[in-house]
Coordinates of C-alpha atoms and ligand atoms in Angstrom, one line a residue:
Chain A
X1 CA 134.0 136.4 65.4
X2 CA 131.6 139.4 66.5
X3 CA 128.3 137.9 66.7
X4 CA 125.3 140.1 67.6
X5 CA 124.0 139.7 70.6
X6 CA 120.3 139.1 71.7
X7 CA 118.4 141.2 73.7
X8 CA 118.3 138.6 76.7
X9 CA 121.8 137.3 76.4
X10 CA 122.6 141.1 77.2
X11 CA 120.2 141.6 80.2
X12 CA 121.8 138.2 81.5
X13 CA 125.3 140.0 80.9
X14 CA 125.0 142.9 83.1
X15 CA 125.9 142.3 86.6
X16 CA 122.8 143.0 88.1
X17 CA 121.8 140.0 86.6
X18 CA 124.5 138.1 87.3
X19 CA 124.1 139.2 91.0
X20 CA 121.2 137.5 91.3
X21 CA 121.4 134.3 89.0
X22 CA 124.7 132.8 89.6
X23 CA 124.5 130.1 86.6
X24 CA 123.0 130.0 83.1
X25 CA 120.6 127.4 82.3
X26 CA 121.5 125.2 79.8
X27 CA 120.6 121.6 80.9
X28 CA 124.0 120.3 82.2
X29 CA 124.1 118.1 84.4
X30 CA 126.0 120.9 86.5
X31 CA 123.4 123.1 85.9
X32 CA 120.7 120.4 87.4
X33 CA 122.8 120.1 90.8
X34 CA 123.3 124.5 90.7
X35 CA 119.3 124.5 90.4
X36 CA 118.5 123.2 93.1
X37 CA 122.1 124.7 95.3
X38 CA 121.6 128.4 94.6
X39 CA 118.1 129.1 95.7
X40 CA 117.2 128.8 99.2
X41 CA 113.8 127.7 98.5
X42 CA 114.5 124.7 96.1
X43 CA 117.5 123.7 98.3
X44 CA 114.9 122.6 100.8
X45 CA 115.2 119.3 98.2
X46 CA 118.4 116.9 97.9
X47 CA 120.4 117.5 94.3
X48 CA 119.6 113.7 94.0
X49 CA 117.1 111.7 95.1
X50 CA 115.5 108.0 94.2
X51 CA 113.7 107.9 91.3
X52 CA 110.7 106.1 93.1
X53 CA 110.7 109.4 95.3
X54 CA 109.8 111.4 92.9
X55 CA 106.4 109.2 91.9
X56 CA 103.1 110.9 92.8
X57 CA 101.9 107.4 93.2
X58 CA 104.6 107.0 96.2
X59 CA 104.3 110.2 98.0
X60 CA 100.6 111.3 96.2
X61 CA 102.7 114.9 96.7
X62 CA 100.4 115.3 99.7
X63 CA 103.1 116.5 102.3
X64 CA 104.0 119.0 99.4
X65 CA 100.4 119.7 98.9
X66 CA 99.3 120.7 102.7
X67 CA 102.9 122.9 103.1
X68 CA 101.2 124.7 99.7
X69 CA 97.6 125.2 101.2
X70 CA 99.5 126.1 104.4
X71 CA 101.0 129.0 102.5
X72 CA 97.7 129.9 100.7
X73 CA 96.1 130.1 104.2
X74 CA 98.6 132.6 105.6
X75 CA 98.4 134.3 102.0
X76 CA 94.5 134.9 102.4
X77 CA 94.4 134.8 106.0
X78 CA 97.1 137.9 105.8
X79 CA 94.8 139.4 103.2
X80 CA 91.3 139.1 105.4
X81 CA 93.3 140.3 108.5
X82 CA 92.9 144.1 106.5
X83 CA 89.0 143.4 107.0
X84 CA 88.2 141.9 110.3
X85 CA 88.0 143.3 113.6
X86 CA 88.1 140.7 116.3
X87 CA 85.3 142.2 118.7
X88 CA 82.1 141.5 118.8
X89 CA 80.7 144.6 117.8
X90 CA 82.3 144.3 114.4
X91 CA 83.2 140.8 113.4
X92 CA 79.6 139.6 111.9
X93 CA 79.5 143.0 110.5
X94 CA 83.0 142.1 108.6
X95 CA 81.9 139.1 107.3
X96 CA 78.8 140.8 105.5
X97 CA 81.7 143.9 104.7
X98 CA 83.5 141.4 102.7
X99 CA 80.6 139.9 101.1
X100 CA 79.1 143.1 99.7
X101 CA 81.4 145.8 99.4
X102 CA 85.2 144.0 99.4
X103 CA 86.5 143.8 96.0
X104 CA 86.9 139.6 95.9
X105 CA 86.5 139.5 99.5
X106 CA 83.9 136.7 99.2
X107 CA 85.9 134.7 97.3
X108 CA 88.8 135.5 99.3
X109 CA 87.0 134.3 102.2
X110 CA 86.0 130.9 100.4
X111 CA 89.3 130.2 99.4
X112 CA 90.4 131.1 102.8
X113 CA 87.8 128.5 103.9
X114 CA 87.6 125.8 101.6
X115 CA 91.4 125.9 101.8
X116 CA 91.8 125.4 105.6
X117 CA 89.0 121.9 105.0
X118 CA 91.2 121.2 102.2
X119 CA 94.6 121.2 104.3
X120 CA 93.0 119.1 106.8
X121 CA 91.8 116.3 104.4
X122 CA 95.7 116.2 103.2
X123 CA 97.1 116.3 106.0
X124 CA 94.8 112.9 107.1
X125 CA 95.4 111.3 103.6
X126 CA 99.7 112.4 104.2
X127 CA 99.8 110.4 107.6
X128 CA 97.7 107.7 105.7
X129 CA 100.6 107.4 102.7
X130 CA 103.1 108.0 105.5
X131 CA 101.4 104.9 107.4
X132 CA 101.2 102.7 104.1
X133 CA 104.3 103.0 103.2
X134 CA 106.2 102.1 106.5
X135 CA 108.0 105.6 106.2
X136 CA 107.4 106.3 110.2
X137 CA 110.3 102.9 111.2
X138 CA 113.5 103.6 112.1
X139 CA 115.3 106.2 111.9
X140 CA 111.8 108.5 111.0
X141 CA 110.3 107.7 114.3
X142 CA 110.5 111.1 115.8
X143 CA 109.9 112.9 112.8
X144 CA 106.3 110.3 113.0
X145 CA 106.0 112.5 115.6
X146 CA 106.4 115.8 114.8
X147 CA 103.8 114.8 112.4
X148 CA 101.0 114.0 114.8
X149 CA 101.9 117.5 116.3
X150 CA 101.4 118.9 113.2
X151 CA 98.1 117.0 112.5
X152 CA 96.3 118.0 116.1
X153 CA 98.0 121.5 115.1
X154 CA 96.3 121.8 112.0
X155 CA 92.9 120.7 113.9
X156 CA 93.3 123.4 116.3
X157 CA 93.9 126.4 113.7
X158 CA 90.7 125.5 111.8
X159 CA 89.0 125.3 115.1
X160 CA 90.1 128.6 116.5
X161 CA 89.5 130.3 113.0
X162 CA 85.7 128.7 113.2
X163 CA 84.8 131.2 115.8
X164 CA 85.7 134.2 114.2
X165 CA 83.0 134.8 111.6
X166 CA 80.5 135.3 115.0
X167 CA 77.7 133.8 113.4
X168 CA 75.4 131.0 115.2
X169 CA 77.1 128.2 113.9
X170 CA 80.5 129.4 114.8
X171 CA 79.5 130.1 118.7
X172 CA 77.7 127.3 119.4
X173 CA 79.9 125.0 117.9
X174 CA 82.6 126.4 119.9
X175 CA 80.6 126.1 123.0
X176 CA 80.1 122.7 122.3
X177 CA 83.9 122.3 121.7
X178 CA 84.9 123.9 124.9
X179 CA 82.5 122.7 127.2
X180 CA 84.7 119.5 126.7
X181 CA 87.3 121.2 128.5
X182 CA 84.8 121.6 131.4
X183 CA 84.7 118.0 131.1
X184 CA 88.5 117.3 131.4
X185 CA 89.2 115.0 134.6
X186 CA 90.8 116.8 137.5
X187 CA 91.0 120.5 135.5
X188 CA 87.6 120.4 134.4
X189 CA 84.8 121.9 136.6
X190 CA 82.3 119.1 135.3
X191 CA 84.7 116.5 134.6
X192 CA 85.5 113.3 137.3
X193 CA 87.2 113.7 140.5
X194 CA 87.5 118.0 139.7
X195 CA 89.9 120.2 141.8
X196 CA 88.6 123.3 140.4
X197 CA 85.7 125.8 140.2
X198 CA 84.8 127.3 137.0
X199 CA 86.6 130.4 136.9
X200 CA 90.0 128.2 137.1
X201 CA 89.3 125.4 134.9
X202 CA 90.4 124.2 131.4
X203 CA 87.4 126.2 129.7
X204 CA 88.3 129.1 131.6
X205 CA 91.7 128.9 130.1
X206 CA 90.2 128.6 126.8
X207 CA 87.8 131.1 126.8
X208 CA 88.8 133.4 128.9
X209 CA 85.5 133.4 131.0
X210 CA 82.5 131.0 131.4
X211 CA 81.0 131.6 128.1
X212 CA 82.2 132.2 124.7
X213 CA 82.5 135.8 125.0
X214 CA 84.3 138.8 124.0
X215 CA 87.4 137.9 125.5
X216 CA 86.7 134.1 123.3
X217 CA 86.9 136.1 120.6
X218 CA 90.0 137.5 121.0
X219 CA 91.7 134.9 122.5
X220 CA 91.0 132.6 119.4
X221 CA 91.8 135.0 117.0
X222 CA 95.2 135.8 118.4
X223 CA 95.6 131.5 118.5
X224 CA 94.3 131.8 114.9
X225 CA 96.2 134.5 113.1
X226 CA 99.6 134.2 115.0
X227 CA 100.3 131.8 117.7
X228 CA 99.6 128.3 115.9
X229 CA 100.7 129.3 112.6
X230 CA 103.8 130.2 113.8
X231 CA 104.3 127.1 115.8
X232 CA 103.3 125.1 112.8
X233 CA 105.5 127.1 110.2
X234 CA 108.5 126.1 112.9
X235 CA 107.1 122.2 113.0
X236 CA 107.3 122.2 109.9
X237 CA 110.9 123.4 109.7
X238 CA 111.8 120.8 111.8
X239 CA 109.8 118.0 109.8
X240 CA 111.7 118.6 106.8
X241 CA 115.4 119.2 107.9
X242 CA 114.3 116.0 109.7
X243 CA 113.5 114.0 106.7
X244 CA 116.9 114.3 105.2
X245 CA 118.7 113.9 108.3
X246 CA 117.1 111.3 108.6
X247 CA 118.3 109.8 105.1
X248 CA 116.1 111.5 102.9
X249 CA 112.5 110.0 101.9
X250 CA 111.8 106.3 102.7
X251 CA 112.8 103.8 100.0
X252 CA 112.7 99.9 100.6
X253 CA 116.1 98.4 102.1
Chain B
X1 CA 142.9 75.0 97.4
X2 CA 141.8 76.2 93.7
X3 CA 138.1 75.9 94.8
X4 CA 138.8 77.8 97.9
X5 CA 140.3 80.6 95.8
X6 CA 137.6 80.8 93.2
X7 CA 135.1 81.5 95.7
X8 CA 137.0 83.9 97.3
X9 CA 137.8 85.5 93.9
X10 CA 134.0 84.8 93.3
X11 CA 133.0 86.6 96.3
X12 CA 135.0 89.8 95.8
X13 CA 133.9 90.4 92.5
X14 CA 130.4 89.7 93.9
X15 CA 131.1 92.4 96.7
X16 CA 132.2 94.7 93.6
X17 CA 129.4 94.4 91.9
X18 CA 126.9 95.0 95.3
X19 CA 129.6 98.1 95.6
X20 CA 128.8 99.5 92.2
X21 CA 125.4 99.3 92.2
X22 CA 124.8 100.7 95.5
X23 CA 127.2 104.0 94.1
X24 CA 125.3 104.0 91.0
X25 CA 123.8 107.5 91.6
X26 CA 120.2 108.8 92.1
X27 CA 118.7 111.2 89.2
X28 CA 118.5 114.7 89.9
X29 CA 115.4 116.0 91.8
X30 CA 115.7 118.9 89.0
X31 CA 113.8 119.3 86.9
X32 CA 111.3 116.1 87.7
X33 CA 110.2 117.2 91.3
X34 CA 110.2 120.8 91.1
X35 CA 108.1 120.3 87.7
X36 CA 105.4 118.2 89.6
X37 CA 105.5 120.1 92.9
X38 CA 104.6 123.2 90.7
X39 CA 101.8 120.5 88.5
X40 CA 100.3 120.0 92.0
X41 CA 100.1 123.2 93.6
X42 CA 98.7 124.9 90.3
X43 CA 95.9 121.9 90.4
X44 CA 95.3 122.2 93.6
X45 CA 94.6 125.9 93.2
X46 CA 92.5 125.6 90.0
X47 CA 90.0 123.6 92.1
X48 CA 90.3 126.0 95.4
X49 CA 89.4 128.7 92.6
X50 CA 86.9 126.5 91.2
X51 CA 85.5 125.4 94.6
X52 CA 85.3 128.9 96.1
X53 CA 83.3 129.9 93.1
X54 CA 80.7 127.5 93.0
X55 CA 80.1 127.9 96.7
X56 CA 80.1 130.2 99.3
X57 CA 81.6 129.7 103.1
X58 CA 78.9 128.9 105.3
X59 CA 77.8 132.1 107.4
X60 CA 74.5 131.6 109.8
X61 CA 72.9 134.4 111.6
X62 CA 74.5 136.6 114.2
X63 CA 75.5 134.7 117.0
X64 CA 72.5 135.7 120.0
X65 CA 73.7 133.5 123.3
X66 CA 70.4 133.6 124.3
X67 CA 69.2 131.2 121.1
X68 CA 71.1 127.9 121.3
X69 CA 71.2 126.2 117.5
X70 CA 70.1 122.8 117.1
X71 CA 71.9 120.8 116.4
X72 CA 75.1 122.3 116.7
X73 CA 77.1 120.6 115.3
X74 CA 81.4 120.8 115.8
X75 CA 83.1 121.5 112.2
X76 CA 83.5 118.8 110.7
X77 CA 86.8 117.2 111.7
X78 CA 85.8 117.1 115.3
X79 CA 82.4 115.5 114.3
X80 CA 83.6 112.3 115.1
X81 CA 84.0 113.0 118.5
X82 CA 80.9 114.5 118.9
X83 CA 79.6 112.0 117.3
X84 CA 81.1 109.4 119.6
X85 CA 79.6 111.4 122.7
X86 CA 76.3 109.8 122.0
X87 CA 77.9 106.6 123.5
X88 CA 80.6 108.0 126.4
X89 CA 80.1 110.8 128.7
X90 CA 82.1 113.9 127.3
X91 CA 85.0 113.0 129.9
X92 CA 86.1 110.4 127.8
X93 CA 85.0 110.9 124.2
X94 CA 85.6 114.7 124.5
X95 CA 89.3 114.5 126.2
X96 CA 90.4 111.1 127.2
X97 CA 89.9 109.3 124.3
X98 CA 91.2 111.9 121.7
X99 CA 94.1 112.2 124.1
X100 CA 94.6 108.2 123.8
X101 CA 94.6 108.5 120.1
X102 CA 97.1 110.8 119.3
X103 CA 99.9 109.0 122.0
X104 CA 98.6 106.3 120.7
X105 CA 99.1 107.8 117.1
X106 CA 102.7 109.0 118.2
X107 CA 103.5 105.7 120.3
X108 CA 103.2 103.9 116.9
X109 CA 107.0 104.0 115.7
X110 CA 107.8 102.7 118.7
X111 CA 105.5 100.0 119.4
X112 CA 106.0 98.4 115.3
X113 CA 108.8 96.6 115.6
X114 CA 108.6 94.6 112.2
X115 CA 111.6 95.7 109.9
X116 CA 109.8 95.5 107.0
X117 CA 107.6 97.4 104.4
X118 CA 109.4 100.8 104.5
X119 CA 109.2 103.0 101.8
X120 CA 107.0 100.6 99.7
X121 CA 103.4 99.7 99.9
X122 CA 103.6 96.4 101.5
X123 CA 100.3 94.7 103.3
X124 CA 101.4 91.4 103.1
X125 CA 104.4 91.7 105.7
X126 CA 102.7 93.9 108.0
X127 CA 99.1 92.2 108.1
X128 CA 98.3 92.8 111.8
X129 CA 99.0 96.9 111.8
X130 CA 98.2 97.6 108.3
X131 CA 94.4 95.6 109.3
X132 CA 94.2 97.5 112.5
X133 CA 95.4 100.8 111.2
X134 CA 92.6 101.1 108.4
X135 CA 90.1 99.7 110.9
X136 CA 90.8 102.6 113.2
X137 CA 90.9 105.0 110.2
X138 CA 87.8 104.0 109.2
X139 CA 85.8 104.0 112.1
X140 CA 87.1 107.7 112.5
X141 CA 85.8 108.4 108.7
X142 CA 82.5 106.4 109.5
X143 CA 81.8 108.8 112.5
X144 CA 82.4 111.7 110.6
X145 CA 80.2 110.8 108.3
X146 CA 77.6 109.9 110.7
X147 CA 77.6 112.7 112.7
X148 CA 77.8 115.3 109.4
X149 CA 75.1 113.5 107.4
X150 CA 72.6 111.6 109.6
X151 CA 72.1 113.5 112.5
X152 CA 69.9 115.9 112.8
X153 CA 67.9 118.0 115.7
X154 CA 68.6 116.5 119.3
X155 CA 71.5 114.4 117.5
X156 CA 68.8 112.2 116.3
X157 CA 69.4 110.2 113.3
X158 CA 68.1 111.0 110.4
X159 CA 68.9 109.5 106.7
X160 CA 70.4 112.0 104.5
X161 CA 67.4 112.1 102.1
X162 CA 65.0 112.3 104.9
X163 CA 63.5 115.9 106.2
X164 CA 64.7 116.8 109.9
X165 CA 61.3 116.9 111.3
X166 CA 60.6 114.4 113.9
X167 CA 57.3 112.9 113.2
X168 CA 57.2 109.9 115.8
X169 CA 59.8 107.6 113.7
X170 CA 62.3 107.9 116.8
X171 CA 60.1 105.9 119.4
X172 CA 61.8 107.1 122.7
X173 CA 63.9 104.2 123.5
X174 CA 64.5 103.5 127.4
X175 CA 68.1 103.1 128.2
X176 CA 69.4 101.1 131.3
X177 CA 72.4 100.7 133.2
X178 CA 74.1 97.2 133.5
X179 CA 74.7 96.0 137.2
X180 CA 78.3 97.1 137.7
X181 CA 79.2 93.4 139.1
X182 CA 78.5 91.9 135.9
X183 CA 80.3 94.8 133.7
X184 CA 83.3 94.5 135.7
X185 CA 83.5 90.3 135.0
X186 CA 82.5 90.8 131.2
X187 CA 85.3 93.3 130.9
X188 CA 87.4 91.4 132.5
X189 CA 86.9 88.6 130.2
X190 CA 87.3 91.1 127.6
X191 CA 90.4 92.2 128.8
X192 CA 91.6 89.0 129.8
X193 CA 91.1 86.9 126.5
X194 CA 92.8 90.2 124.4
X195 CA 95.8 89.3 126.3
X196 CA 95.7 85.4 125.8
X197 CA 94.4 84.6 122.6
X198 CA 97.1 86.1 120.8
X199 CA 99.7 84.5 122.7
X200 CA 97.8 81.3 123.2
X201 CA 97.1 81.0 119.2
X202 CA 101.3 82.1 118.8
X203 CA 100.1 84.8 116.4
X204 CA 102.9 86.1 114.8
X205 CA 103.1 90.0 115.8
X206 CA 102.7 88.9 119.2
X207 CA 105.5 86.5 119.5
X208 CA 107.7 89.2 118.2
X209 CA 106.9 91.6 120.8
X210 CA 108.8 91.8 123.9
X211 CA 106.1 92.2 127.7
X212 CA 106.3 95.7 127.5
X213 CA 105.1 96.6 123.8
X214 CA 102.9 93.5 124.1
X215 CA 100.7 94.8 126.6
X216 CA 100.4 98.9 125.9
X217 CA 99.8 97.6 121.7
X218 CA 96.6 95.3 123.4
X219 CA 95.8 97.5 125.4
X220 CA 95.0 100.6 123.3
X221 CA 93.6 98.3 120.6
X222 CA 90.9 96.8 123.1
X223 CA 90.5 100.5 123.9
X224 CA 89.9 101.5 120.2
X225 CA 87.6 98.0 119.9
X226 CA 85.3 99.3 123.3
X227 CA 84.0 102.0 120.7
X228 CA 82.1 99.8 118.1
X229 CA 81.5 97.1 121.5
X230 CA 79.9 100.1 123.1
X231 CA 78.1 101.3 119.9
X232 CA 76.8 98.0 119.8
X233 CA 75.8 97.5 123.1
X234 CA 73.6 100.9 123.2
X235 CA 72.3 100.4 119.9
X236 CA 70.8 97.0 119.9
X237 CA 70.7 96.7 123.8
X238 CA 70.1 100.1 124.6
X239 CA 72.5 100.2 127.3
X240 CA 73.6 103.1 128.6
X241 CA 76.5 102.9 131.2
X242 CA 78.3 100.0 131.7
X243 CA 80.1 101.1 134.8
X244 CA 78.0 103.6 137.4
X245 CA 80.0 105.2 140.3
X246 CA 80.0 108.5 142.0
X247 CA 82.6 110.1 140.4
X248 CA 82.4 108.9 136.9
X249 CA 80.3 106.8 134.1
X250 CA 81.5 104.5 131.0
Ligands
HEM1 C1 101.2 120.4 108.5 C2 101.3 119.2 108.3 C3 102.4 118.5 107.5 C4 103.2 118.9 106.5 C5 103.2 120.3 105.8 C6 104.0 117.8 106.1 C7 104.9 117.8 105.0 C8 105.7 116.8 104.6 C9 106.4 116.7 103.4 C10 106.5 117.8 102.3 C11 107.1 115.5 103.3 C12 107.9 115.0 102.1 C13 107.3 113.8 101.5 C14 105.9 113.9 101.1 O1 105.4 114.9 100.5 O2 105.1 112.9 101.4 C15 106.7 114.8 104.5 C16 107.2 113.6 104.9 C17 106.9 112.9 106.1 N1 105.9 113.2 106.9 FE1 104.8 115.0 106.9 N2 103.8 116.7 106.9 C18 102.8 117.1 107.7 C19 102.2 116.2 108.7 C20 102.6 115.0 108.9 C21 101.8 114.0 109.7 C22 100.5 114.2 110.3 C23 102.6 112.9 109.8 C24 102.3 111.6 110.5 C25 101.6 111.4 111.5 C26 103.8 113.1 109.1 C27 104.9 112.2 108.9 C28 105.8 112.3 107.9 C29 106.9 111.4 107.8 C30 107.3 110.2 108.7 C31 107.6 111.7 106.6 C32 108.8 111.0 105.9 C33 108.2 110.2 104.9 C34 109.2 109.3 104.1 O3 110.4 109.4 104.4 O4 108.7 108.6 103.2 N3 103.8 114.4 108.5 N4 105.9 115.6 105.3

């Protein structure tokens, strides 16, 4: 029996096809395990897992949801790193650049913004379902952990990104910030019982100088644009190989 | 001899059954999770669209070191602490006490030693931490909110409806020191009776705990209770240090 074939059965005959999707799709329960196994992205999940898992009202998807704005942030982030300078002679003068004359760059700057408060609200309300749901007792301890490191992480890349725009609220709210460091007891120049003067202390560190300054500038925007995100994107690897060797997601004993 | 066999057969087939349920297999994550995941990230986006076109990020004038902003205020997330430097020198609210909160935060798993609730939403066997926990989340959301809304120029409070212009309504309070004798007996107390009561009044998480956990889980929640003690105390007592030495102030 020589049926005619249709357009799409034949694309999904030739072997470049085939090269890259290794199973059809009807919905087998083969098919539903092959889903998840042949793509490297999907087979960051189980093939099976509880059905109480898989309730929004159990995990609120907010772990899912701050990995998601964490990508949009690297997305936008990747895309304003084409506009901005990190010197002082030029990053204000970016910031109008994108405003006026960027095609979308003021929106891409307000996603890029209202994204990064958006992953830190998640990431508070994901410790909160983490905490509510006992998910942190043994044998998730550690990966409890990881999780604060990710938390004060996330802090720290919004804060470094705050200085960048080089507007008044950015460097006085960063001076504000890192005066604290002055303030740090033993390291801190102002802080109790200090071993140091203030060309050696934590604020130095921080800002490369006394003041937020040039070399502020630059120091936060390499933190910003590489050297958190790349420890978080590696925390984060960690956190979920974690939570399935660690038995997959919590579920009552 | 018969009884004794039918409960053993009674008991096998009872330790099928547990067998048999516990193989009874999980549902694929296809195509439930993937389906939601990709429900969640396309709602979240819609409203990060919708968000970034209703308002635009925040950007002041150029920033001129010689012109200091007031207030300036940390972003947000850090408010909190900023907000808590109004009662402790910067020291402590700025590195101490953040620092205390996240080993504290990370000391958690370790310090819970109560089997139950996991992977369920459970307050009624885990009273003590699940009261504690909130409490502690809270105050961190209340000083956020404080320090976002109601302060204005000078950190001085101001309602959220009311304009920032200070017109007399914050009489200059005079704040005063407590004798460092009587500070170190009150906290003592304070100290002392956190450790006591509990064990005097057999409350259940702490007869559960062996010395070790007992004392670091007191300790950081006294800690984490000196904050609203100390918000009292300068509020309604205008007190400003407890403790006066050379070195340092609390
Ligand atoms: C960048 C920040 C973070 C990301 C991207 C992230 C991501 C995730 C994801 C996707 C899950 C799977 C389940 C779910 O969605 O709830 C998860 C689970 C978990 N997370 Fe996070 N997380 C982050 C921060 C944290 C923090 C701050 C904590 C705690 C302090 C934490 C502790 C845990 C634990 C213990 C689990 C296992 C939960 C269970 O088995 O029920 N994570 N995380």
């Amino acid at each position: 029996m020589s049926e005619k074939k249709s357009f799409t059965e034949k694309i999904m005959a030739t072997q470049i096809w085939k090269s890259i999707f290794r199973h059809d799709f009807k919905d087998t329960p083969a098919n539903r395990g092959k889903m998840i196994r042949s793509n490297v992205f999907l087979h960051l999940h189980p093939l099976r897992i509880p059905k109480h898992a898989m309730k929004i009202r159990f995990t609120w998807c907010m772990g899912g949801i701050t990995f998601f704005l964490f990508l949009v942030e690297c997305i936008t982030g990747i895309l304003l790193m084409f506009y901005y300078h990190p010197v002082v002679e030029y990053a204000y003068m970016d910031m109008k650049y994108l405003q006026f004359d960027v095609p979308f760059g003021q929106i891409l700057r307000n996603i890029h913004r209202w994204g990064a408060h958006l992953m830190v609200m998640t990431v508070m309300l994901h410790m909160l379902r983490v905490f509510l749901t006992g998910s942190y007792k043994p044998p998730r301890e550690f990966n409890w952990v990881i999780g604060v490191l990710l938390l004060t992480l996330t802090l720290l890349m919004s804060f470094t990104g705050y200085l960048l725009p080089w507007d008044q609220l950015a460097y006085w709210a960063i001076t504000v910030g890192t005066n604290m460091g002055a303030a740090t007891p033993f390291i801190g120049v102002e802080g109790p019982f200090s071993l140091v003067d203030k060309f050696s202390d934590v604020r130095f560190v921080l800002l490369g100088g006394t003041t937020v300054g040039a070399n502020a500038l630059l120091r936060f925007y390499v933190a910003h644009v590489i050297a958190i995100p790349a420890v978080v994107f590696v925390g984060c690897a960690i956190h979920f190989w974690r939570i399935r060797k660690d038995g997959g997601i919590s579920r009552p004993l | 001899m018969a009884e004794e066999k039918t409960e053993a057969v009674e008991e096998k087939a009872a330790k099928k059954a547990a067998q048999a349920k516990k193989k009874e297999r999980n549902p694929y994550v296809w195509p439930e999770l993937p389906f939601k995941e990709l429900m969640s990230a396309i709602l979240v986006m819609a409203l990060l669209i919708v968000w970034a076109l209703w308002l635009d990020a925040p950007l002041g004038e150029i920033a001129t070191p010689s012109r200091t902003e007031n207030p300036a205020k940390a972003p947000w997330y850090f408010i909190g602490l900023q907000e808590i430097l109004v009662y402790f020198d910067p020291w402590y609210s700025g590195v101490v006490m953040p620092s205390i909160i996240m080993v504290g935060l990370m000391a958690i798993p370790y310090l819970d030693t109560n089997p139950k609730g996991v992977g369920e939403y459970n307050f009624k066997s885990r009273k003590f931490i699940m009261i504690n926990f909130l409490i502690g989340y809270f105050m961190w959301m209340f000083a956020i909110v404080v320090g976002q809304f109601m302060r204005g120029p000078s950190w001085l409070f101001f309602w959220p409806w009311e304009p920032w212009d200070d017109s007399g309504h914050h009489a200059e309070v005079v704040l005063k020191n407590i004798d460092n004798n009587i500070s170190l007996i009150a906290l003592g107390i304070y100290f002392a009776l956190g450790f006591i009561l509990p064990k005097l009044f057999k409350m259940k998480w702490a007869k559960n705990l062996d010395f070790m956990r007992y004392s670091i889980v007191v300790t950081l929640l006294l800690l984490m209770y000196m904050v609203p003690v100390k918000v009292v105390l300068r509020q309604i007592f205008h007190v400003r240090y407890l403790i006066t030495t050379p070195w340092f102030n609390i």
